[in-house]
Short mmCIF file of N, CA and C in Angstrom, two decimals:
data_model
loop_
_atom_site.label_atom_id
_atom_site.label_comp_id
_atom_site.label_asym_id
_atom_site.label_seq_id
_atom_site.Cartn_x
_atom_site.Cartn_y
_atom_site.Cartn_z
N MET I 1 66.47 -62.96 -5.74
CA MET I 1 65.46 -61.97 -5.39
C MET I 1 64.21 -62.60 -4.79
N PHE I 2 63.95 -63.85 -5.13
CA PHE I 2 62.73 -64.51 -4.65
C PHE I 2 63.11 -65.72 -3.81
N TYR I 3 62.31 -65.98 -2.80
CA TYR I 3 62.52 -67.14 -1.94
C TYR I 3 61.32 -68.06 -2.08
N ARG I 4 61.57 -69.36 -2.19
CA ARG I 4 60.51 -70.33 -2.45
C ARG I 4 59.38 -70.28 -1.44
N ASP I 5 59.69 -70.03 -0.17
CA ASP I 5 58.65 -70.09 0.88
C ASP I 5 57.98 -68.75 1.16
N GLU I 6 58.37 -67.69 0.45
CA GLU I 6 57.74 -66.40 0.74
C GLU I 6 56.37 -66.28 0.07
N ARG I 7 55.48 -65.58 0.77
CA ARG I 7 54.14 -65.32 0.24
C ARG I 7 54.23 -64.06 -0.63
N LEU I 8 53.71 -64.18 -1.83
CA LEU I 8 53.89 -63.14 -2.83
C LEU I 8 52.54 -62.69 -3.38
N ALA I 9 52.42 -61.40 -3.66
CA ALA I 9 51.23 -60.87 -4.35
C ALA I 9 51.71 -60.00 -5.51
N LEU I 10 51.01 -60.13 -6.64
CA LEU I 10 51.29 -59.31 -7.82
C LEU I 10 50.25 -58.21 -7.91
N PHE I 11 50.70 -57.00 -8.21
CA PHE I 11 49.82 -55.85 -8.40
C PHE I 11 50.15 -55.29 -9.77
N ILE I 12 49.23 -55.49 -10.72
CA ILE I 12 49.48 -55.13 -12.12
C ILE I 12 48.66 -53.91 -12.50
N ASP I 13 49.36 -52.81 -12.78
CA ASP I 13 48.75 -51.61 -13.31
C ASP I 13 48.59 -51.88 -14.81
N GLY I 14 47.41 -52.33 -15.21
CA GLY I 14 47.17 -52.83 -16.55
C GLY I 14 47.61 -51.91 -17.68
N SER I 15 47.19 -50.66 -17.64
CA SER I 15 47.51 -49.76 -18.75
C SER I 15 49.01 -49.44 -18.78
N ASN I 16 49.64 -49.33 -17.62
CA ASN I 16 51.07 -49.04 -17.56
C ASN I 16 51.88 -50.22 -18.09
N LEU I 17 51.53 -51.44 -17.68
CA LEU I 17 52.25 -52.62 -18.15
C LEU I 17 52.04 -52.82 -19.65
N TYR I 18 50.82 -52.62 -20.12
CA TYR I 18 50.53 -52.74 -21.55
C TYR I 18 51.41 -51.78 -22.36
N ALA I 19 51.48 -50.52 -21.91
CA ALA I 19 52.28 -49.52 -22.63
C ALA I 19 53.76 -49.88 -22.63
N ALA I 20 54.27 -50.37 -21.52
CA ALA I 20 55.69 -50.75 -21.43
C ALA I 20 56.00 -51.93 -22.35
N ALA I 21 55.14 -52.95 -22.34
CA ALA I 21 55.36 -54.12 -23.20
C ALA I 21 55.29 -53.72 -24.67
N LYS I 22 54.31 -52.88 -25.02
CA LYS I 22 54.18 -52.43 -26.41
C LYS I 22 55.42 -51.65 -26.84
N ALA I 23 55.92 -50.79 -25.96
CA ALA I 23 57.12 -50.01 -26.27
C ALA I 23 58.33 -50.92 -26.50
N LEU I 24 58.32 -52.08 -25.84
CA LEU I 24 59.41 -53.06 -26.01
C LEU I 24 59.14 -54.03 -27.16
N GLY I 25 57.95 -53.94 -27.75
CA GLY I 25 57.63 -54.73 -28.93
C GLY I 25 57.16 -56.15 -28.68
N PHE I 26 56.48 -56.37 -27.54
CA PHE I 26 55.92 -57.71 -27.32
C PHE I 26 54.62 -57.65 -26.56
N ASP I 27 53.88 -58.75 -26.64
CA ASP I 27 52.63 -58.91 -25.90
C ASP I 27 52.87 -59.86 -24.74
N ILE I 28 52.20 -59.62 -23.64
CA ILE I 28 52.37 -60.46 -22.46
C ILE I 28 51.38 -61.62 -22.50
N ASP I 29 51.87 -62.80 -22.19
CA ASP I 29 51.04 -63.97 -22.01
C ASP I 29 50.80 -64.07 -20.50
N TYR I 30 49.61 -63.71 -20.07
CA TYR I 30 49.34 -63.62 -18.63
C TYR I 30 49.32 -64.98 -17.94
N LYS I 31 49.06 -66.04 -18.70
CA LYS I 31 49.14 -67.38 -18.11
C LYS I 31 50.60 -67.69 -17.78
N LEU I 32 51.51 -67.37 -18.70
CA LEU I 32 52.93 -67.58 -18.45
C LEU I 32 53.42 -66.69 -17.30
N LEU I 33 52.93 -65.46 -17.24
CA LEU I 33 53.33 -64.55 -16.17
C LEU I 33 52.93 -65.13 -14.81
N ARG I 34 51.68 -65.53 -14.69
CA ARG I 34 51.20 -66.09 -13.41
C ARG I 34 51.97 -67.36 -13.05
N ASN I 35 52.17 -68.25 -14.03
CA ASN I 35 52.90 -69.49 -13.78
C ASN I 35 54.34 -69.23 -13.35
N GLU I 36 54.98 -68.23 -13.93
CA GLU I 36 56.36 -67.91 -13.58
C GLU I 36 56.47 -67.51 -12.11
N PHE I 37 55.55 -66.69 -11.65
CA PHE I 37 55.64 -66.25 -10.25
C PHE I 37 55.15 -67.33 -9.28
N MET I 38 54.27 -68.22 -9.75
CA MET I 38 53.88 -69.37 -8.93
C MET I 38 55.08 -70.31 -8.76
N ARG I 39 55.91 -70.39 -9.79
CA ARG I 39 57.10 -71.23 -9.75
C ARG I 39 58.13 -70.65 -8.77
N ARG I 40 58.23 -69.34 -8.73
CA ARG I 40 59.24 -68.68 -7.90
C ARG I 40 58.90 -68.68 -6.42
N CYS I 41 57.61 -68.56 -6.07
CA CYS I 41 57.18 -68.36 -4.68
C CYS I 41 55.81 -68.96 -4.45
N LYS I 42 55.27 -68.66 -3.28
CA LYS I 42 53.88 -69.00 -2.97
C LYS I 42 53.02 -67.80 -3.36
N LEU I 43 52.42 -67.88 -4.52
CA LEU I 43 51.61 -66.77 -5.01
C LEU I 43 50.27 -66.75 -4.28
N VAL I 44 50.05 -65.69 -3.51
CA VAL I 44 48.82 -65.55 -2.73
C VAL I 44 47.71 -64.95 -3.60
N ARG I 45 48.04 -63.93 -4.37
CA ARG I 45 47.03 -63.23 -5.17
C ARG I 45 47.73 -62.50 -6.32
N ALA I 46 47.04 -62.43 -7.46
CA ALA I 46 47.50 -61.66 -8.61
C ALA I 46 46.38 -60.69 -8.96
N PHE I 47 46.59 -59.42 -8.67
CA PHE I 47 45.60 -58.37 -8.95
C PHE I 47 45.91 -57.73 -10.30
N TYR I 48 44.86 -57.41 -11.05
CA TYR I 48 45.00 -56.70 -12.32
C TYR I 48 44.03 -55.52 -12.28
N TYR I 49 44.55 -54.31 -12.52
CA TYR I 49 43.76 -53.08 -12.42
C TYR I 49 43.61 -52.43 -13.79
N THR I 50 42.36 -52.13 -14.16
CA THR I 50 42.12 -51.43 -15.41
C THR I 50 40.77 -50.72 -15.37
N ALA I 51 40.70 -49.63 -16.10
CA ALA I 51 39.43 -48.92 -16.27
C ALA I 51 38.81 -49.39 -17.58
N LEU I 52 37.49 -49.47 -17.60
CA LEU I 52 36.77 -49.93 -18.79
C LEU I 52 35.82 -48.85 -19.28
N VAL I 53 35.79 -48.66 -20.59
CA VAL I 53 34.82 -47.74 -21.18
C VAL I 53 33.51 -48.50 -21.26
N GLU I 54 32.52 -48.06 -20.50
CA GLU I 54 31.27 -48.80 -20.34
C GLU I 54 30.33 -48.70 -21.53
N ASP I 55 30.26 -47.54 -22.19
CA ASP I 55 29.22 -47.34 -23.20
C ASP I 55 29.61 -47.79 -24.60
N GLN I 56 30.80 -48.36 -24.76
CA GLN I 56 31.20 -48.84 -26.08
C GLN I 56 30.54 -50.19 -26.36
N GLU I 57 30.14 -50.38 -27.61
CA GLU I 57 29.54 -51.64 -28.00
C GLU I 57 30.56 -52.77 -27.87
N TYR I 58 31.81 -52.50 -28.28
CA TYR I 58 32.87 -53.49 -28.15
C TYR I 58 34.08 -52.81 -27.53
N SER I 59 34.63 -53.40 -26.51
CA SER I 59 35.85 -52.90 -25.89
C SER I 59 36.97 -53.89 -26.19
N PRO I 60 38.09 -53.42 -26.77
CA PRO I 60 39.17 -54.34 -27.11
C PRO I 60 39.79 -55.02 -25.88
N ILE I 61 39.62 -54.42 -24.71
CA ILE I 61 40.20 -55.01 -23.50
C ILE I 61 39.26 -56.02 -22.84
N ARG I 62 37.99 -56.02 -23.19
CA ARG I 62 37.02 -56.91 -22.54
C ARG I 62 37.41 -58.39 -22.62
N PRO I 63 37.84 -58.93 -23.77
CA PRO I 63 38.23 -60.35 -23.79
C PRO I 63 39.38 -60.66 -22.81
N LEU I 64 40.36 -59.76 -22.70
CA LEU I 64 41.45 -59.96 -21.75
C LEU I 64 40.94 -59.95 -20.32
N VAL I 65 40.10 -58.97 -19.99
CA VAL I 65 39.54 -58.87 -18.65
C VAL I 65 38.77 -60.14 -18.29
N ASP I 66 37.95 -60.62 -19.20
CA ASP I 66 37.19 -61.84 -18.95
C ASP I 66 38.12 -63.04 -18.77
N TRP I 67 39.12 -63.17 -19.64
CA TRP I 67 40.06 -64.30 -19.53
C TRP I 67 40.79 -64.27 -18.18
N LEU I 68 41.29 -63.10 -17.80
CA LEU I 68 42.01 -62.97 -16.52
C LEU I 68 41.10 -63.34 -15.36
N ASP I 69 39.86 -62.88 -15.43
CA ASP I 69 38.89 -63.14 -14.36
C ASP I 69 38.63 -64.63 -14.18
N TYR I 70 38.63 -65.38 -15.26
CA TYR I 70 38.39 -66.83 -15.20
C TYR I 70 39.66 -67.64 -14.94
N ASN I 71 40.83 -66.98 -14.95
CA ASN I 71 42.09 -67.72 -14.88
C ASN I 71 42.99 -67.29 -13.74
N GLY I 72 42.40 -67.05 -12.59
CA GLY I 72 43.19 -66.87 -11.38
C GLY I 72 43.62 -65.47 -11.03
N PHE I 73 43.18 -64.48 -11.77
CA PHE I 73 43.52 -63.10 -11.44
C PHE I 73 42.34 -62.46 -10.72
N THR I 74 42.64 -61.60 -9.78
CA THR I 74 41.61 -60.80 -9.12
C THR I 74 41.50 -59.50 -9.91
N MET I 75 40.36 -59.33 -10.57
CA MET I 75 40.16 -58.18 -11.42
C MET I 75 39.60 -57.01 -10.61
N VAL I 76 40.22 -55.85 -10.79
CA VAL I 76 39.72 -54.63 -10.17
C VAL I 76 39.51 -53.64 -11.31
N THR I 77 38.25 -53.35 -11.57
CA THR I 77 37.91 -52.46 -12.68
C THR I 77 36.99 -51.35 -12.20
N LYS I 78 36.92 -50.31 -12.98
CA LYS I 78 35.94 -49.25 -12.75
C LYS I 78 35.67 -48.59 -14.09
N PRO I 79 34.53 -47.92 -14.20
CA PRO I 79 34.23 -47.25 -15.46
C PRO I 79 35.21 -46.10 -15.71
N ALA I 80 35.67 -46.02 -16.94
CA ALA I 80 36.52 -44.90 -17.33
C ALA I 80 35.64 -43.67 -17.52
N LYS I 81 36.21 -42.51 -17.25
CA LYS I 81 35.49 -41.26 -17.43
C LYS I 81 35.91 -40.64 -18.76
N GLU I 82 34.91 -40.24 -19.52
CA GLU I 82 35.15 -39.63 -20.81
C GLU I 82 34.97 -38.12 -20.69
N PHE I 83 35.90 -37.35 -21.28
CA PHE I 83 35.78 -35.90 -21.23
C PHE I 83 36.42 -35.28 -22.47
N THR I 84 36.15 -34.01 -22.67
CA THR I 84 36.74 -33.27 -23.78
C THR I 84 37.75 -32.29 -23.20
N ASP I 85 38.99 -32.34 -23.70
CA ASP I 85 40.03 -31.46 -23.16
C ASP I 85 39.89 -30.04 -23.72
N SER I 86 40.79 -29.16 -23.32
CA SER I 86 40.70 -27.74 -23.70
C SER I 86 40.86 -27.51 -25.20
N THR I 87 41.44 -28.47 -25.90
CA THR I 87 41.60 -28.34 -27.35
C THR I 87 40.45 -28.97 -28.12
N GLY I 88 39.47 -29.52 -27.39
CA GLY I 88 38.31 -30.11 -28.02
C GLY I 88 38.45 -31.58 -28.35
N ARG I 89 39.57 -32.18 -27.94
CA ARG I 89 39.78 -33.61 -28.21
C ARG I 89 39.12 -34.47 -27.13
N ARG I 90 38.54 -35.58 -27.58
CA ARG I 90 37.90 -36.53 -26.66
C ARG I 90 38.99 -37.33 -25.96
N LYS I 91 38.93 -37.38 -24.64
CA LYS I 91 39.91 -38.11 -23.84
C LYS I 91 39.18 -39.07 -22.91
N ILE I 92 39.89 -40.12 -22.54
CA ILE I 92 39.35 -41.09 -21.59
C ILE I 92 40.32 -41.18 -20.42
N LYS I 93 39.77 -41.09 -19.22
CA LYS I 93 40.59 -41.13 -18.02
C LYS I 93 40.10 -42.27 -17.14
N GLY I 94 41.05 -43.05 -16.65
CA GLY I 94 40.68 -44.18 -15.79
C GLY I 94 41.81 -44.56 -14.86
N ASN I 95 42.15 -43.69 -13.96
CA ASN I 95 43.26 -43.92 -13.05
C ASN I 95 42.86 -44.90 -11.95
N MET I 96 43.66 -45.94 -11.77
CA MET I 96 43.37 -46.99 -10.78
C MET I 96 44.36 -46.97 -9.61
N ASP I 97 45.13 -45.89 -9.47
CA ASP I 97 46.17 -45.83 -8.44
C ASP I 97 45.63 -46.02 -7.02
N ILE I 98 44.53 -45.38 -6.69
CA ILE I 98 43.99 -45.46 -5.33
C ILE I 98 43.55 -46.88 -5.02
N GLU I 99 42.86 -47.52 -5.96
CA GLU I 99 42.40 -48.89 -5.74
C GLU I 99 43.58 -49.83 -5.50
N LEU I 100 44.62 -49.67 -6.31
CA LEU I 100 45.80 -50.51 -6.16
C LEU I 100 46.47 -50.26 -4.81
N ALA I 101 46.61 -49.00 -4.43
CA ALA I 101 47.26 -48.66 -3.16
C ALA I 101 46.49 -49.21 -1.96
N VAL I 102 45.18 -49.08 -1.98
CA VAL I 102 44.36 -49.60 -0.86
C VAL I 102 44.50 -51.11 -0.76
N ASP I 103 44.40 -51.81 -1.89
CA ASP I 103 44.53 -53.27 -1.87
C ASP I 103 45.91 -53.70 -1.38
N ALA I 104 46.94 -53.00 -1.82
CA ALA I 104 48.31 -53.35 -1.41
C ALA I 104 48.49 -53.17 0.10
N MET I 105 47.98 -52.07 0.63
CA MET I 105 48.10 -51.84 2.08
C MET I 105 47.32 -52.89 2.87
N GLU I 106 46.15 -53.29 2.37
CA GLU I 106 45.35 -54.32 3.04
C GLU I 106 46.04 -55.68 2.99
N MET I 107 46.77 -55.98 1.92
CA MET I 107 47.44 -57.28 1.77
C MET I 107 48.78 -57.34 2.49
N ALA I 108 49.34 -56.20 2.84
CA ALA I 108 50.71 -56.15 3.38
C ALA I 108 50.93 -57.08 4.57
N ASP I 109 49.94 -57.26 5.42
CA ASP I 109 50.10 -58.12 6.59
C ASP I 109 50.05 -59.61 6.24
N ARG I 110 49.70 -59.94 5.01
CA ARG I 110 49.53 -61.34 4.61
C ARG I 110 50.59 -61.81 3.61
N ILE I 111 51.51 -60.92 3.26
CA ILE I 111 52.53 -61.27 2.26
C ILE I 111 53.92 -60.90 2.76
N ASP I 112 54.92 -61.50 2.12
CA ASP I 112 56.32 -61.20 2.41
C ASP I 112 56.95 -60.36 1.30
N HIS I 113 56.34 -60.44 0.11
CA HIS I 113 56.94 -59.80 -1.06
C HIS I 113 55.81 -59.32 -1.97
N MET I 114 55.94 -58.10 -2.42
CA MET I 114 54.99 -57.50 -3.36
C MET I 114 55.72 -57.24 -4.66
N VAL I 115 55.08 -57.61 -5.78
CA VAL I 115 55.64 -57.26 -7.09
C VAL I 115 54.66 -56.30 -7.75
N LEU I 116 55.15 -55.11 -8.02
CA LEU I 116 54.35 -54.05 -8.64
C LEU I 116 54.75 -53.92 -10.09
N PHE I 117 53.80 -54.15 -10.99
CA PHE I 117 54.04 -53.99 -12.42
C PHE I 117 53.58 -52.59 -12.82
N SER I 118 54.45 -51.63 -12.66
CA SER I 118 54.16 -50.24 -13.02
C SER I 118 55.44 -49.43 -12.90
N GLY I 119 55.51 -48.38 -13.68
CA GLY I 119 56.64 -47.46 -13.56
C GLY I 119 56.19 -46.10 -13.06
N ASP I 120 54.94 -46.00 -12.65
CA ASP I 120 54.33 -44.74 -12.23
C ASP I 120 54.94 -44.24 -10.92
N GLY I 121 55.56 -43.08 -10.97
CA GLY I 121 56.21 -42.49 -9.80
C GLY I 121 55.25 -42.18 -8.67
N ASP I 122 53.95 -42.09 -8.95
CA ASP I 122 52.97 -41.85 -7.89
C ASP I 122 52.95 -43.00 -6.88
N PHE I 123 53.49 -44.15 -7.25
CA PHE I 123 53.49 -45.31 -6.34
C PHE I 123 54.67 -45.30 -5.36
N ARG I 124 55.59 -44.35 -5.46
CA ARG I 124 56.74 -44.33 -4.55
C ARG I 124 56.32 -44.29 -3.08
N PRO I 125 55.38 -43.42 -2.66
CA PRO I 125 54.96 -43.45 -1.25
C PRO I 125 54.31 -44.77 -0.85
N LEU I 126 53.59 -45.42 -1.75
CA LEU I 126 53.00 -46.73 -1.46
C LEU I 126 54.11 -47.74 -1.20
N VAL I 127 55.12 -47.77 -2.06
CA VAL I 127 56.23 -48.72 -1.89
C VAL I 127 56.91 -48.48 -0.55
N ALA I 128 57.14 -47.22 -0.20
CA ALA I 128 57.78 -46.91 1.09
C ALA I 128 56.90 -47.39 2.25
N GLY I 129 55.60 -47.19 2.15
CA GLY I 129 54.67 -47.63 3.20
C GLY I 129 54.64 -49.14 3.36
N ILE I 130 54.66 -49.85 2.24
CA ILE I 130 54.67 -51.31 2.26
C ILE I 130 55.98 -51.80 2.87
N GLN I 131 57.09 -51.16 2.53
CA GLN I 131 58.39 -51.55 3.08
C GLN I 131 58.43 -51.34 4.60
N ARG I 132 57.77 -50.30 5.09
CA ARG I 132 57.73 -50.08 6.55
C ARG I 132 56.98 -51.19 7.27
N LYS I 133 56.19 -51.96 6.53
CA LYS I 133 55.48 -53.11 7.10
C LYS I 133 56.31 -54.40 6.94
N ALA I 134 57.59 -54.24 6.65
CA ALA I 134 58.54 -55.35 6.51
C ALA I 134 58.23 -56.26 5.32
N VAL I 135 57.69 -55.68 4.26
CA VAL I 135 57.42 -56.41 3.03
C VAL I 135 58.41 -55.92 1.97
N ARG I 136 59.07 -56.88 1.31
CA ARG I 136 59.98 -56.52 0.22
C ARG I 136 59.16 -56.15 -1.01
N VAL I 137 59.64 -55.18 -1.77
CA VAL I 137 58.91 -54.73 -2.96
C VAL I 137 59.82 -54.76 -4.17
N SER I 138 59.36 -55.49 -5.19
CA SER I 138 60.03 -55.49 -6.49
C SER I 138 59.13 -54.74 -7.46
N VAL I 139 59.74 -53.96 -8.32
CA VAL I 139 59.00 -53.20 -9.32
C VAL I 139 59.43 -53.68 -10.70
N VAL I 140 58.44 -53.95 -11.55
CA VAL I 140 58.69 -54.41 -12.92
C VAL I 140 58.29 -53.30 -13.88
N SER I 141 59.26 -52.85 -14.66
CA SER I 141 59.01 -51.85 -15.70
C SER I 141 60.23 -51.88 -16.63
N THR I 142 60.48 -50.79 -17.33
CA THR I 142 61.62 -50.79 -18.24
C THR I 142 62.36 -49.46 -18.26
N ILE I 143 63.69 -49.59 -18.40
CA ILE I 143 64.54 -48.41 -18.63
C ILE I 143 65.10 -48.47 -20.06
N ARG I 144 64.67 -49.47 -20.82
CA ARG I 144 65.22 -49.69 -22.16
C ARG I 144 64.43 -48.98 -23.25
N THR I 145 63.54 -48.09 -22.86
CA THR I 145 62.82 -47.27 -23.84
C THR I 145 63.34 -45.85 -23.69
N SER I 146 63.05 -45.02 -24.65
CA SER I 146 63.47 -43.63 -24.56
C SER I 146 62.24 -42.74 -24.67
N PRO I 147 61.85 -42.08 -23.60
CA PRO I 147 62.46 -42.08 -22.27
C PRO I 147 62.11 -43.37 -21.51
N PRO I 148 62.82 -43.65 -20.41
CA PRO I 148 62.49 -44.83 -19.60
C PRO I 148 61.04 -44.75 -19.12
N MET I 149 60.41 -45.90 -18.94
CA MET I 149 58.99 -45.93 -18.54
C MET I 149 58.82 -46.10 -17.05
N ILE I 150 59.90 -46.00 -16.30
CA ILE I 150 59.81 -46.05 -14.84
C ILE I 150 60.38 -44.76 -14.28
N ALA I 151 59.65 -44.21 -13.31
CA ALA I 151 60.13 -43.00 -12.64
C ALA I 151 61.37 -43.37 -11.82
N ASP I 152 62.38 -42.52 -11.88
CA ASP I 152 63.63 -42.79 -11.19
C ASP I 152 63.43 -42.97 -9.68
N ASP I 153 62.57 -42.13 -9.08
CA ASP I 153 62.39 -42.24 -7.62
C ASP I 153 61.67 -43.53 -7.22
N LEU I 154 60.81 -44.07 -8.09
CA LEU I 154 60.18 -45.35 -7.81
C LEU I 154 61.22 -46.47 -7.89
N ARG I 155 62.05 -46.40 -8.88
CA ARG I 155 63.11 -47.42 -9.05
C ARG I 155 64.06 -47.40 -7.86
N ARG I 156 64.42 -46.23 -7.40
CA ARG I 156 65.32 -46.12 -6.24
C ARG I 156 64.67 -46.64 -4.96
N GLN I 157 63.36 -46.42 -4.82
CA GLN I 157 62.65 -46.82 -3.60
C GLN I 157 62.50 -48.34 -3.50
N ALA I 158 62.31 -48.99 -4.62
CA ALA I 158 62.06 -50.44 -4.63
C ALA I 158 63.26 -51.22 -4.10
N ASP I 159 62.97 -52.37 -3.50
CA ASP I 159 64.06 -53.26 -3.08
C ASP I 159 64.75 -53.88 -4.28
N ASN I 160 63.96 -54.19 -5.30
CA ASN I 160 64.47 -54.79 -6.53
C ASN I 160 63.79 -54.13 -7.72
N PHE I 161 64.56 -53.93 -8.77
CA PHE I 161 63.99 -53.49 -10.04
C PHE I 161 64.14 -54.65 -11.02
N ILE I 162 63.04 -55.03 -11.64
CA ILE I 162 63.07 -56.11 -12.63
C ILE I 162 62.80 -55.49 -13.99
N GLU I 163 63.76 -55.62 -14.89
CA GLU I 163 63.63 -55.08 -16.24
C GLU I 163 62.65 -55.95 -17.03
N LEU I 164 61.56 -55.35 -17.46
CA LEU I 164 60.52 -56.07 -18.20
C LEU I 164 61.09 -56.75 -19.44
N ASP I 165 62.01 -56.09 -20.11
CA ASP I 165 62.60 -56.64 -21.33
C ASP I 165 63.30 -57.98 -21.06
N GLU I 166 63.83 -58.16 -19.84
CA GLU I 166 64.50 -59.41 -19.49
C GLU I 166 63.51 -60.54 -19.20
N LEU I 167 62.23 -60.20 -19.01
CA LEU I 167 61.19 -61.21 -18.83
C LEU I 167 60.53 -61.61 -20.15
N LYS I 168 60.89 -60.92 -21.21
CA LYS I 168 60.26 -61.12 -22.52
C LYS I 168 60.25 -62.59 -22.95
N GLU I 169 61.37 -63.27 -22.79
CA GLU I 169 61.47 -64.68 -23.22
C GLU I 169 60.64 -65.59 -22.32
N ILE I 170 60.36 -65.16 -21.10
CA ILE I 170 59.63 -65.99 -20.14
C ILE I 170 58.13 -65.76 -20.21
N ILE I 171 57.71 -64.49 -20.32
CA ILE I 171 56.29 -64.16 -20.25
C ILE I 171 55.73 -63.58 -21.55
N GLY I 172 56.57 -63.46 -22.56
CA GLY I 172 56.11 -62.91 -23.84
C GLY I 172 55.30 -63.93 -24.62
N ARG I 173 54.27 -63.44 -25.26
CA ARG I 173 53.46 -64.30 -26.12
C ARG I 173 54.26 -64.60 -27.38
N PRO I 174 54.31 -65.88 -27.77
CA PRO I 174 55.07 -66.20 -28.98
C PRO I 174 54.46 -65.47 -30.18
N PRO I 175 55.30 -64.97 -31.08
CA PRO I 175 54.76 -64.27 -32.25
C PRO I 175 53.93 -65.23 -33.10
N ARG I 176 52.87 -64.70 -33.65
CA ARG I 176 52.03 -65.52 -34.53
C ARG I 176 52.78 -65.73 -35.84
N PRO I 177 52.73 -66.97 -36.35
CA PRO I 177 53.43 -67.20 -37.62
C PRO I 177 52.80 -66.38 -38.74
N VAL I 178 53.64 -65.80 -39.55
CA VAL I 178 53.17 -65.02 -40.69
C VAL I 178 52.94 -65.99 -41.84
N ARG I 179 51.72 -65.99 -42.32
CA ARG I 179 51.37 -66.89 -43.42
C ARG I 179 51.83 -66.30 -44.74
N ALA I 180 52.63 -67.04 -45.42
CA ALA I 180 53.10 -66.57 -46.73
C ALA I 180 51.95 -66.65 -47.72
N PRO I 181 51.87 -65.68 -48.61
CA PRO I 181 50.81 -65.75 -49.62
C PRO I 181 51.01 -66.98 -50.49
N ASP I 182 49.91 -67.53 -50.94
CA ASP I 182 50.01 -68.70 -51.82
C ASP I 182 50.72 -68.29 -53.11
N THR I 183 51.81 -68.99 -53.38
CA THR I 183 52.56 -68.67 -54.59
C THR I 183 52.65 -69.92 -55.45
N VAL I 184 52.70 -69.71 -56.72
CA VAL I 184 52.81 -70.81 -57.66
C VAL I 184 54.13 -70.64 -58.38
N ASP I 185 54.92 -71.68 -58.38
CA ASP I 185 56.21 -71.63 -59.07
C ASP I 185 55.95 -71.65 -60.56
N ALA I 186 56.56 -70.74 -61.29
CA ALA I 186 56.32 -70.63 -62.73
C ALA I 186 56.66 -71.93 -63.45
N GLU I 187 57.66 -72.67 -62.99
CA GLU I 187 58.04 -73.91 -63.65
C GLU I 187 56.96 -74.98 -63.47
N ASP I 188 56.19 -74.91 -62.35
CA ASP I 188 55.16 -75.91 -62.13
C ASP I 188 54.00 -75.74 -63.11
N ASP I 189 53.82 -74.53 -63.64
CA ASP I 189 52.73 -74.28 -64.57
C ASP I 189 53.01 -74.86 -65.95
N ALA I 190 54.26 -75.09 -66.25
CA ALA I 190 54.62 -75.52 -67.61
C ALA I 190 54.22 -76.93 -67.89
#
């Protein structure tokens, strides 16, 4: 699927990839992810898209965003919008589809292969547009959850579908060792 001399760009829909990895039961090690694609091709750019809640004292995603920003990823963020839905529940909305689509179209003339980390069916027209510019498109998501986390029409449109679960051993963060509670053997007390 990948050629050593092709120019490659990664487009990561942060919230979509996070949800897919969580559904599969693992955390992504973004250093391993970037290194894996650098090994496969000539990585031109790795974009990561996420919305941030600005008014929170602490945002759980802020450490990740900062780490990615310092470690070779091009961060594209915007403030998330907070609203109350019709049932009175507080919701946060932060769709980054337009930003990702614009960046992908701008990069299309400089790359041979695009890897989109998202299962969002709204990206199908983007994938078709990128393909018309003679760029191959691989989509990374999962069909191993119920329901699948990739829209069928996006999967059909892509040149390649990469099952996220099959990347788990390559880009998954190793599980943290579980510390056993300190125990004392009853015979040692005697």
